[in-house]
C-alpha cells in the first residue's frame, strides 16, 4: 500500500495533542481521514489504522466501536503492566508511549501495522514479559521445531523478512508458520505469542 493511500483515524481527548498527531501524520505523507475526542460509533469514518489514546475508556471504546478499522495503534501514558496486557489481549498490534512519540517513528509504526507487523517499545515489551512471567499459566499445544524457531526469532525482535533470511524460508512460509503457531497458542498477535511462550518457558 502506498503511503499516501494509508488513512488514519485519530482519537484523543486532548485537542492540542490530537492536532499534533494529525499534523505529524500528514507531514509524513499519511492521510488523516478523521479525528475525534472519543470513539462512540456515531461516525462512519473509514480508515486503515486507528490511532487512539489507550486509557481504560479509550480501550473500551476501541473494542466496542473500532471494529470497522482493521489495524489499531495504542498510545499509552505509561508502562502499566495490567493495561498493556489488556491492550495486547484486545488484539492491538502497536503501542507507543505518549512521552516518546516523534512524527517519523509514529508514521513508520502506522506503515508497519498496515503491513501486518507489530510495534512495541523495548521497555513496553519488557513489562509485558515480566507480567506474563508472573501470571497464570495457559494451555499451549505442542509447537513444531519450525514454529519454535520462528517464535524465538520473533522474541529477538526480527520481522518476517529477517526470519525468512535467517531460516532460508520464503516470507509467505514464515507468515504461514506464524499463523499456525498463533492458532495453536490461541494468541491474537505476535506480541501476545512471545509473551505467552516466554511465560511458559517455551523459548
Coordinates of C-alpha atoms in Angstrom, one line a residue:
X1 CA 0.0 0.0 0.0
X2 CA 1.4 3.4 -1.0
X3 CA 2.0 5.8 2.0
X4 CA -0.4 8.4 0.7
X5 CA -3.2 5.8 0.4
X6 CA -2.9 4.8 4.1
X7 CA -5.7 6.5 6.0
X8 CA -5.6 7.1 9.8
X9 CA -8.4 7.9 12.3
X10 CA -7.0 9.7 15.3
X11 CA -8.8 9.5 18.7
X12 CA -7.5 11.5 21.6
X13 CA -9.3 13.6 24.2
X14 CA -6.6 16.3 24.4
X15 CA -7.3 18.6 21.4
X16 CA -3.8 20.1 21.2
X17 CA -2.1 16.6 21.3
X18 CA -4.7 15.3 18.8
X19 CA -4.0 18.1 16.4
X20 CA -0.3 17.5 16.8
X21 CA -0.7 13.8 15.9
X22 CA -2.8 14.7 12.8
X23 CA -0.2 17.3 11.7
X24 CA 2.7 14.9 12.2
X25 CA 1.0 12.1 10.2
X26 CA 0.1 14.5 7.4
X27 CA 3.6 15.8 7.3
X28 CA 4.9 12.3 6.9
X29 CA 2.7 11.6 3.9
X30 CA -0.2 9.8 5.5
X31 CA -3.8 10.7 5.1
X32 CA -5.9 11.6 8.2
X33 CA -9.4 10.5 7.5
X34 CA -10.9 11.8 10.7
X35 CA -10.2 13.0 14.3
X36 CA -12.3 13.0 17.4
X37 CA -12.0 13.1 21.2
X38 CA -14.0 9.9 21.6
X39 CA -14.8 6.9 19.5
X40 CA -18.5 6.3 20.2
X41 CA -19.7 4.6 17.0
X42 CA -21.8 7.6 15.8
X43 CA -19.4 8.4 12.9
X44 CA -18.8 6.3 9.8
X45 CA -15.3 7.3 9.1
X46 CA -13.4 4.7 7.3
X47 CA -9.6 4.2 7.9
X48 CA -6.8 1.7 7.6
X49 CA -5.4 2.4 11.1
X50 CA -7.0 3.7 14.3
X51 CA -4.5 5.7 16.4
X52 CA -6.1 6.0 19.9
X53 CA -5.5 7.1 23.4
X54 CA -5.4 3.8 25.3
X55 CA -6.5 4.5 28.8
X56 CA -9.3 2.3 30.1
X57 CA -12.1 4.3 28.4
X58 CA -10.2 4.6 25.2
X59 CA -9.5 0.9 25.1
X60 CA -13.1 0.0 25.8
X61 CA -14.3 2.4 23.1
X62 CA -11.8 0.9 20.6
X63 CA -13.1 -2.6 21.4
X64 CA -16.8 -1.6 21.1
X65 CA -16.6 0.9 18.2
X66 CA -13.3 0.4 16.4
X67 CA -14.0 -3.0 14.7
X68 CA -14.5 -1.2 11.3
X69 CA -10.8 -0.2 11.4
X70 CA -8.6 -3.2 10.7
X71 CA -5.4 -2.0 12.4
X72 CA -5.0 -0.4 15.8
X73 CA -2.1 1.6 17.3
X74 CA -2.4 2.5 21.0
X75 CA -0.9 5.5 22.7
X76 CA -0.3 4.9 26.4
X77 CA 0.7 7.3 29.2
X78 CA 2.9 4.9 31.0
X79 CA 4.1 1.3 31.2
X80 CA 1.3 -0.1 33.4
X81 CA 1.6 -3.9 33.0
X82 CA -2.1 -4.6 33.5
X83 CA -3.3 -2.1 30.9
X84 CA -0.5 -3.1 28.5
X85 CA -1.7 -6.8 28.8
X86 CA -5.3 -5.7 28.2
X87 CA -4.2 -3.8 25.1
X88 CA -2.4 -6.8 23.7
X89 CA -5.3 -9.2 24.6
X90 CA -7.6 -6.8 22.7
X91 CA -5.6 -7.5 19.5
X92 CA -3.8 -4.2 19.3
X93 CA -0.5 -4.7 17.4
X94 CA 1.3 -1.5 18.0
X95 CA 1.9 0.6 21.2
X96 CA 3.6 3.9 21.6
X97 CA 4.5 5.7 24.8
X98 CA 2.9 9.2 24.8
X99 CA 6.1 10.8 26.1
X100 CA 8.3 9.3 23.4
X101 CA 6.2 9.9 20.2
X102 CA 8.1 11.5 17.3
X103 CA 6.5 12.2 13.9
X104 CA 8.8 9.9 12.0
X105 CA 8.5 6.9 14.4
X106 CA 4.7 7.3 14.6
X107 CA 4.4 7.3 10.8
X108 CA 6.7 4.3 10.5
X109 CA 4.7 2.4 13.0
X110 CA 1.5 3.1 11.1
X111 CA 3.0 1.8 7.9
X112 CA 4.4 -1.3 9.7
X113 CA 1.0 -2.1 11.2
X114 CA -0.6 -1.9 7.8
X115 CA 2.0 -4.4 6.6
X116 CA 0.8 -6.8 9.4
X117 CA 3.8 -6.2 11.7
X118 CA 3.8 -5.4 15.5
X119 CA 5.5 -2.4 17.1
X120 CA 6.4 -2.4 20.8
X121 CA 8.9 -0.2 22.5
X122 CA 11.6 -2.3 24.3
X123 CA 10.6 -1.2 27.8
X124 CA 6.9 -2.0 27.0
X125 CA 7.8 -5.4 25.8
X126 CA 9.9 -5.9 29.0
X127 CA 6.9 -5.0 31.1
X128 CA 4.7 -7.4 29.2
X129 CA 7.2 -10.2 29.6
X130 CA 7.5 -9.5 33.3
X131 CA 3.7 -9.7 33.8
X132 CA 3.5 -12.8 31.6
X133 CA 6.2 -14.5 33.7
X134 CA 4.2 -14.0 37.0
X135 CA 0.7 -14.6 35.5
X136 CA -1.5 -17.6 35.5
X137 CA -0.4 -20.3 33.0
X138 CA -2.4 -21.1 29.9
X139 CA -2.5 -24.3 28.0
X140 CA -0.2 -24.3 25.0
X141 CA -0.4 -27.0 22.4
X142 CA 2.8 -28.6 21.2
X143 CA 4.6 -26.5 18.7
X144 CA 6.8 -27.8 15.9
X145 CA 10.5 -27.2 15.7
X146 CA 9.8 -24.7 12.8
X147 CA 7.3 -22.8 14.9
X148 CA 9.6 -22.7 17.9
X149 CA 12.4 -21.4 15.7
X150 CA 10.3 -18.7 14.3
X151 CA 8.9 -17.8 17.7
X152 CA 12.4 -17.5 19.1
X153 CA 13.4 -15.1 16.3
X154 CA 10.2 -13.0 16.9
X155 CA 11.2 -12.7 20.5
X156 CA 14.5 -11.3 19.4
X157 CA 12.8 -8.6 17.5
X158 CA 13.1 -9.9 14.0
X159 CA 10.4 -9.2 11.4
X160 CA 9.1 -11.5 8.7
X161 CA 11.8 -10.7 6.2
X162 CA 14.6 -11.1 8.7
X163 CA 13.2 -14.5 9.8
X164 CA 12.9 -15.7 6.2
X165 CA 16.5 -14.8 5.5
X166 CA 17.7 -16.4 8.8
X167 CA 15.9 -19.7 8.2
X168 CA 16.0 -19.8 4.4
X169 CA 12.2 -19.7 4.0
X170 CA 10.1 -17.6 1.9
X171 CA 8.2 -14.7 3.6
X172 CA 4.9 -16.5 2.8
X173 CA 6.2 -19.6 4.6
X174 CA 7.2 -17.6 7.6
X175 CA 3.7 -15.9 7.7
X176 CA 2.1 -19.3 7.5
X177 CA 4.2 -20.7 10.3
X178 CA 3.4 -17.7 12.5
X179 CA -0.3 -18.1 11.7
X180 CA -0.2 -21.8 12.7
X181 CA 1.6 -21.0 15.9
X182 CA -0.8 -18.3 16.8
X183 CA -3.7 -20.7 16.3
X184 CA -2.1 -23.4 18.4
X185 CA -1.4 -21.0 21.2
X186 CA -4.7 -19.2 20.9
X187 CA -3.0 -15.9 20.6
X188 CA -4.3 -12.9 18.7
X189 CA -1.0 -11.4 17.6
X190 CA 2.8 -12.0 17.7
X191 CA 3.5 -9.9 20.8
X192 CA 0.9 -12.0 22.7
X193 CA 2.5 -15.2 21.5
X194 CA 6.0 -14.1 22.5
X195 CA 4.8 -13.1 26.0
X196 CA 2.9 -16.4 26.4
X197 CA 5.8 -18.5 25.1
X198 CA 8.2 -16.7 27.5
X199 CA 6.0 -17.3 30.4
X200 CA 5.7 -21.0 29.6
X201 CA 9.4 -21.3 29.2
X202 CA 9.0 -22.5 25.6
X203 CA 11.6 -20.0 24.3

